[in-house]
CSV table of C-alpha atoms in Angstrom, one decimal:
chain,number,residue,atom,x,y,z
M,1,UNK,CA,76.5,83.4,84.8
M,2,UNK,CA,78.1,83.8,81.4
M,3,UNK,CA,81.6,85.3,81.5
M,4,UNK,CA,82.8,84.8,78.0
M,5,UNK,CA,81.9,87.1,75.1
M,6,UNK,CA,82.4,84.8,72.1
M,7,UNK,CA,82.4,85.7,68.4
M,8,UNK,CA,79.5,84.1,66.7
M,9,UNK,CA,81.6,83.7,63.6
M,10,UNK,CA,84.4,81.8,65.5
M,11,UNK,CA,81.8,79.5,67.0
M,12,UNK,CA,80.2,78.9,63.6
M,13,UNK,CA,83.5,78.0,62.0
M,14,UNK,CA,84.4,75.7,64.9
M,15,UNK,CA,81.0,74.0,64.9
M,16,UNK,CA,82.2,71.2,62.7
M,17,UNK,CA,84.6,70.0,65.4
M,18,UNK,CA,82.3,70.8,68.2
M,19,UNK,CA,84.8,73.3,69.6
M,20,UNK,CA,83.9,76.9,70.1
M,21,UNK,CA,87.0,79.2,70.3
M,22,UNK,CA,86.7,81.7,73.2
M,23,UNK,CA,88.9,84.6,72.3
M,24,UNK,CA,87.7,87.2,74.8
M,25,UNK,CA,86.5,87.4,78.4
M,26,UNK,CA,85.3,90.0,80.8
M,27,UNK,CA,86.2,88.0,83.9
M,28,UNK,CA,87.7,84.7,85.1
M,29,UNK,CA,86.1,82.3,87.6
M,30,UNK,CA,87.7,80.9,90.8
M,31,UNK,CA,87.4,77.4,89.3
M,32,UNK,CA,89.5,78.6,86.3
M,33,UNK,CA,92.1,80.3,88.5
M,34,UNK,CA,92.4,77.2,90.7
M,35,UNK,CA,93.2,75.1,87.6
M,36,UNK,CA,95.5,77.8,86.3
M,37,UNK,CA,97.4,78.3,89.6
M,38,UNK,CA,96.9,75.0,91.5
M,39,UNK,CA,99.5,75.8,94.1
M,40,UNK,CA,97.1,78.5,95.5
M,41,UNK,CA,93.8,76.6,95.2
M,42,UNK,CA,93.6,76.0,98.9
M,43,UNK,CA,93.1,78.9,101.3
M,44,UNK,CA,95.6,77.3,103.6
M,45,UNK,CA,98.3,77.0,100.9
M,46,UNK,CA,100.2,80.1,102.1
M,47,UNK,CA,100.8,78.8,105.6
M,48,UNK,CA,103.7,76.7,104.5
M,49,UNK,CA,105.6,79.2,102.4
M,50,UNK,CA,108.6,81.2,103.5
M,51,UNK,CA,106.8,84.5,103.1
M,52,UNK,CA,103.3,84.0,104.3
M,53,UNK,CA,102.6,87.7,104.8
M,54,UNK,CA,103.1,88.3,101.1
M,55,UNK,CA,101.3,85.2,99.9
M,56,UNK,CA,97.7,85.2,98.8
M,57,UNK,CA,95.4,82.3,97.8
M,58,UNK,CA,93.4,82.3,94.6
M,59,UNK,CA,90.2,83.1,96.5
M,60,UNK,CA,91.8,86.5,97.3
M,61,UNK,CA,93.6,86.9,94.0
M,62,UNK,CA,90.6,86.4,91.7
M,63,UNK,CA,88.8,89.7,92.6
M,64,UNK,CA,91.9,91.7,92.1
M,65,UNK,CA,92.6,90.1,88.7
M,66,UNK,CA,89.0,90.7,87.5
M,67,UNK,CA,89.3,94.3,88.7
M,68,UNK,CA,92.4,94.7,86.6
M,69,UNK,CA,90.7,93.1,83.5
M,70,UNK,CA,88.0,95.7,83.8
M,71,UNK,CA,90.1,98.7,84.8
M,72,UNK,CA,92.6,98.3,82.0
M,73,UNK,CA,90.3,96.9,79.3
M,74,UNK,CA,92.4,93.8,78.8
M,75,UNK,CA,89.8,91.3,77.6
M,76,UNK,CA,91.6,89.3,74.9
M,77,UNK,CA,92.1,85.8,76.1
M,78,UNK,CA,95.7,85.5,74.9
M,79,UNK,CA,96.6,88.7,76.8
M,80,UNK,CA,95.0,87.5,80.0
M,81,UNK,CA,96.7,84.1,79.8
M,82,UNK,CA,100.0,85.8,79.1
M,83,UNK,CA,99.7,88.2,82.1
M,84,UNK,CA,98.6,85.5,84.5
M,85,UNK,CA,101.5,83.3,83.4
M,86,UNK,CA,104.0,86.2,83.8
M,87,UNK,CA,102.8,87.0,87.3
M,88,UNK,CA,102.7,83.3,88.3
M,89,UNK,CA,106.3,82.9,87.3
M,90,UNK,CA,107.6,86.1,88.8
M,91,UNK,CA,105.8,85.7,92.1
M,92,UNK,CA,106.1,81.9,92.5
M,93,UNK,CA,102.3,81.5,92.3
M,94,UNK,CA,101.4,84.5,94.4
M,95,UNK,CA,104.0,83.7,97.1
M,96,UNK,CA,106.1,86.9,96.7
M,97,UNK,CA,105.1,90.5,96.5
M,98,UNK,CA,108.6,92.0,96.7
M,99,UNK,CA,111.9,91.0,95.2
M,100,UNK,CA,113.9,88.8,97.6
M,101,UNK,CA,116.5,87.4,95.1
M,102,UNK,CA,118.8,89.3,95.1
M,103,UNK,CA,116.6,91.8,97.0
M,104,UNK,CA,116.6,94.9,94.8
M,105,UNK,CA,115.2,98.0,96.4
M,106,UNK,CA,111.8,99.0,95.2
M,107,UNK,CA,111.2,96.0,92.9
M,108,UNK,CA,108.0,94.2,93.4
M,109,UNK,CA,104.3,93.6,92.8
M,110,UNK,CA,103.1,90.2,91.4
M,111,UNK,CA,104.7,91.2,88.1
M,112,UNK,CA,108.0,92.0,89.9
M,113,UNK,CA,108.3,95.4,88.1
M,114,UNK,CA,111.7,97.0,88.4
M,115,UNK,CA,111.9,100.2,90.5
M,116,UNK,CA,111.8,102.6,87.5
M,117,UNK,CA,108.4,101.1,86.5
M,118,UNK,CA,107.2,100.9,90.1
M,119,UNK,CA,107.8,104.6,90.5
M,120,UNK,CA,106.0,105.4,87.2
M,121,UNK,CA,103.1,103.1,88.2
M,122,UNK,CA,102.8,104.6,91.7
M,123,UNK,CA,103.0,108.1,90.3
M,124,UNK,CA,100.2,107.3,87.9
M,125,UNK,CA,98.0,106.0,90.7
M,126,UNK,CA,99.1,108.1,93.7
M,127,UNK,CA,100.9,111.1,92.4
M,128,UNK,CA,100.7,113.1,95.7
M,129,UNK,CA,101.9,110.3,97.9
M,130,UNK,CA,104.7,109.4,95.5
M,131,UNK,CA,105.9,112.9,95.3
M,132,UNK,CA,105.9,113.2,99.1
M,133,UNK,CA,107.8,109.9,99.6
M,134,UNK,CA,110.5,111.0,97.1
M,135,UNK,CA,110.8,114.6,98.4
M,136,UNK,CA,114.2,113.8,100.0
M,137,UNK,CA,115.5,111.7,97.0
M,138,UNK,CA,115.2,108.2,95.9
M,139,UNK,CA,117.1,106.5,98.7
M,140,UNK,CA,116.7,102.7,99.3
M,141,UNK,CA,114.1,103.4,101.9
M,142,UNK,CA,112.3,105.8,99.7
M,143,UNK,CA,112.2,103.3,96.8
M,144,UNK,CA,110.8,100.7,99.2
M,145,UNK,CA,108.2,103.1,100.4
M,146,UNK,CA,107.1,104.0,96.9
M,147,UNK,CA,106.8,100.3,96.2
M,148,UNK,CA,104.7,99.9,99.3
M,149,UNK,CA,102.1,102.2,97.8
M,150,UNK,CA,101.2,99.6,95.1
M,151,UNK,CA,101.5,96.3,97.1
M,152,UNK,CA,97.8,96.1,97.9
M,153,UNK,CA,96.0,93.3,96.0
M,154,UNK,CA,94.3,95.4,93.3
M,155,UNK,CA,97.4,97.4,92.5
M,156,UNK,CA,99.8,94.5,92.8
M,157,UNK,CA,97.9,92.2,90.4
M,158,UNK,CA,97.0,95.2,88.3
M,159,UNK,CA,100.7,96.0,87.6
M,160,UNK,CA,101.1,93.5,84.8
M,161,UNK,CA,97.9,94.9,83.1
M,162,UNK,CA,99.1,98.5,83.5
M,163,UNK,CA,102.5,97.5,82.0
M,164,UNK,CA,101.0,95.9,79.0
M,165,UNK,CA,98.7,98.8,78.2
M,166,UNK,CA,101.1,101.7,79.1
M,167,UNK,CA,104.6,100.4,78.5
M,168,UNK,CA,104.1,97.7,75.8
M,169,UNK,CA,101.1,99.0,73.8
M,170,UNK,CA,102.4,97.3,70.7
M,171,UNK,CA,101.3,94.0,72.2
M,172,UNK,CA,97.9,95.1,73.4
M,173,UNK,CA,94.7,94.6,71.3
M,174,UNK,CA,96.7,93.7,68.2
M,175,UNK,CA,95.6,91.0,65.7
M,176,UNK,CA,99.1,89.6,65.4
M,177,UNK,CA,100.3,89.8,69.1
M,178,UNK,CA,99.5,87.7,72.1
M,179,UNK,CA,97.0,85.6,70.1
M,180,UNK,CA,94.9,83.1,72.0
M,181,UNK,CA,96.7,79.8,72.5
M,182,UNK,CA,99.9,81.0,70.8
M,183,UNK,CA,103.0,80.1,72.9
M,184,UNK,CA,105.4,81.8,70.5
M,185,UNK,CA,103.5,85.1,71.0
M,186,UNK,CA,103.9,84.7,74.8
M,187,UNK,CA,107.6,84.1,74.4
M,188,UNK,CA,107.9,87.2,72.1
M,189,UNK,CA,106.1,89.3,74.8
M,190,UNK,CA,108.4,88.1,77.6
M,191,UNK,CA,111.6,88.6,75.7
M,192,UNK,CA,110.9,91.7,73.6
M,193,UNK,CA,107.9,93.3,75.3
M,194,UNK,CA,109.0,92.9,78.9
M,195,UNK,CA,112.8,92.4,78.3
M,196,UNK,CA,113.0,89.3,80.6
M,197,UNK,CA,114.8,86.0,80.1
M,198,UNK,CA,113.1,82.9,78.8
M,199,UNK,CA,113.2,79.4,80.2
M,200,UNK,CA,111.2,76.2,80.1
M,201,UNK,CA,109.4,77.0,83.4
M,202,UNK,CA,107.8,80.0,81.8
M,203,UNK,CA,106.5,77.8,79.0
M,204,UNK,CA,105.2,75.2,81.4
M,205,UNK,CA,103.3,77.7,83.5
M,206,UNK,CA,101.8,79.2,80.3
M,207,UNK,CA,100.7,75.7,79.2
M,208,UNK,CA,98.9,75.2,82.5
M,209,UNK,CA,97.2,78.6,82.5
M,210,UNK,CA,96.3,78.4,78.8
M,211,UNK,CA,94.6,75.1,79.5
M,212,UNK,CA,92.6,76.5,82.4
M,213,UNK,CA,91.3,79.8,81.2
């Protein structure tokens, strides 16, 4: 089955070196994901972590990731690599689904969205349920209950895709942002698009994912 939609011009230009640049995709394979996130390649890999109930192996994650690619129309390779790298870092390779350190109320999903984004995300997907949960105010329990609405696999892995498209549109489908194979673009997205800190671990994860997808 062919997953990549490759520009004929890109392939023609790369023919001299024998390398065809794949700049867009409609799905990723389990083999690619296992190379990108090797810690979850085994279905038994979650048994030894501290939060096994939150952890999922790649065999479970791949369908949710592909669902998000389709749902949010994120098909540029550079964007997909960036979002997988972000989620792998934030969730410790799919180990965590809620924030444990320091344990902020309402923070979670594989992208570890802060509660203000969690509420907006949940309201976009489940407006009736979100309104009902918050009817008595945004207490700690209410924030955690809103978060619970989007912790299923599809919504949790979809959170990073939703954020890119809806909260950081300047980085989505732009010729000069999140370009394929561009580590500086990834750093720019993390620091300025997401507003998170940068460290060498983020770059190392990106390198692994970029080499696998």
